[in-house]
Amino acid sequence: MKTTITDVAKAAGVSIKTVSRVINNEPSVRQPTREKVMTAVKSLNYQPNLAARNLAGTKSYSIAFIYDNPNAYYVIDMQNGILEACKKQGFELLIHPCRAKSENLIEEITDMIKHSRIAGLVLTPPFSEMPEFVEHILTLDIEVVRIMSGDIAPDDIAPCIMVNDHEAALSITQHLVDLGHKNIAFIAGEAEHMSTVERLRGYKKALKDNDIELDTQLIVNGEYSFESGVQGAKQLMAEKNKPSAIFCCNDEIAAGALFAARLLGINIPEQLSIAGFENSPFSRQTWPRLTTAHQPNPKIAEDAAKLLIAKSRKQQAKSIVTHYTPQLIVRDSTSNVT
């Protein structure tokens, strides 16, 4: 027969309520008692029924992650990071894809929240960058934590995990400048994403710091996709003032730019240097491997989930990093200008 919470309480010599407190990681249990209960849990191989816990009381032991992002690697990293926090805290994760530009977005998410009885939402772009949407979610009496691009939070609507894309983009562009490049192009992601805005701002700042005149013909608007990199690189290499280096807004774009260079018979990095951003699998699966900025997405997501769970329990968040700066990784796709 399946082990019950009553069996655990008997084995540990404590009340059912004490077992519940330990399983829910509540701070009001003494360490010796906590260890005694966990020993019983492990010896009996007790598996808490989280769905039953959600239905039985007013507390929810689930959080949700909604997303609208074409980058599958980013979504998977976010899911894995959030799941890691959920496993440690005894929570379940509800994953809900949806379209940010849908006319029925608010109604869809409102219904999902009411039917799923979640404790809170982890929001990534573009949802985290939609203040009216966030404000509406907060009226539903759940917690929200946002993952956003920037060095400081844009407001105090809800807590944020900030990613300093500006500083990282400046480092990538400076690396290209240090290699002797002056004609440095930029292929952007979607203009409405703050990551695009911040990375473009870092690119422009590095050029200004090095007294390199900005050539707007070398900035190509695009999307966070492989195809955008292919088209953007072809457009740039058809210009009279061809770039000697291209900084792409993410690794998927960079992989597309590298593919376009091969189609055009351009050697990388001898004739053209290409850099990406995020250190996704794209950066390691291309040849040559891409210079990029390492963005620890699973850790960022885990900290967002830990902060969300702590807020849902009215606890103080501990050991949570709220500011990240992606770090430059130099690989084979960039070299000195020839």
PDB file of C-alpha atoms in Angstrom, residues 123 128-139 142-146 148 153-160 311:
ATOM      1  CA  LEU A 123       7.346  36.219 -16.244  1.00  0.00           C
ATOM      2  CA  SER A 128       7.681  40.892 -18.001  1.00  0.00           C
ATOM      3  CA  GLU A 129       7.948  44.096 -20.061  1.00  0.00           C
ATOM      4  CA  MET A 130       4.171  44.691 -20.192  1.00  0.00           C
ATOM      5  CA  PRO A 131       3.373  46.761 -17.047  1.00  0.00           C
ATOM      6  CA  GLU A 132      -0.400  46.884 -17.585  1.00  0.00           C
ATOM      7  CA  PHE A 133      -0.490  43.103 -17.947  1.00  0.00           C
ATOM      8  CA  VAL A 134       1.596  42.650 -14.769  1.00  0.00           C
ATOM      9  CA  GLU A 135      -0.635  45.050 -12.832  1.00  0.00           C
ATOM     10  CA  HIS A 136      -3.715  43.080 -13.878  1.00  0.00           C
ATOM     11  CA  ILE A 137      -2.146  39.778 -12.777  1.00  0.00           C
ATOM     12  CA  LEU A 138      -1.415  41.261  -9.357  1.00  0.00           C
ATOM     13  CA  THR A 139      -5.115  42.077  -8.884  1.00  0.00           C
ATOM     14  CA  ILE A 142      -0.997  35.987  -6.684  1.00  0.00           C
ATOM     15  CA  GLU A 143       2.715  36.799  -6.636  1.00  0.00           C
ATOM     16  CA  VAL A 144       4.743  37.797  -9.703  1.00  0.00           C
ATOM     17  CA  VAL A 145       8.498  37.841 -10.328  1.00  0.00           C
ATOM     18  CA  ARG A 146       9.826  39.277 -13.576  1.00  0.00           C
ATOM     19  CA  MET A 148      14.023  41.642 -17.357  1.00  0.00           C
ATOM     20  CA  ALA A 153      14.241  47.762 -12.400  1.00  0.00           C
ATOM     21  CA  PRO A 154      12.049  50.151 -14.411  1.00  0.00           C
ATOM     22  CA  ASP A 155       9.427  50.358 -11.647  1.00  0.00           C
ATOM     23  CA  ASP A 156       8.353  48.818  -8.335  1.00  0.00           C
ATOM     24  CA  ILE A 157       5.258  47.010  -9.626  1.00  0.00           C
ATOM     25  CA  ALA A 158       6.738  43.571  -8.919  1.00  0.00           C
ATOM     26  CA  PRO A 159      10.176  42.156  -8.029  1.00  0.00           C
ATOM     27  CA  CYS A 160      12.693  41.644 -10.831  1.00  0.00           C
ATOM     28  CA  LYS A 311       7.128  35.683  -1.496  1.00  0.00           C
TER      29      LYS A 311
END
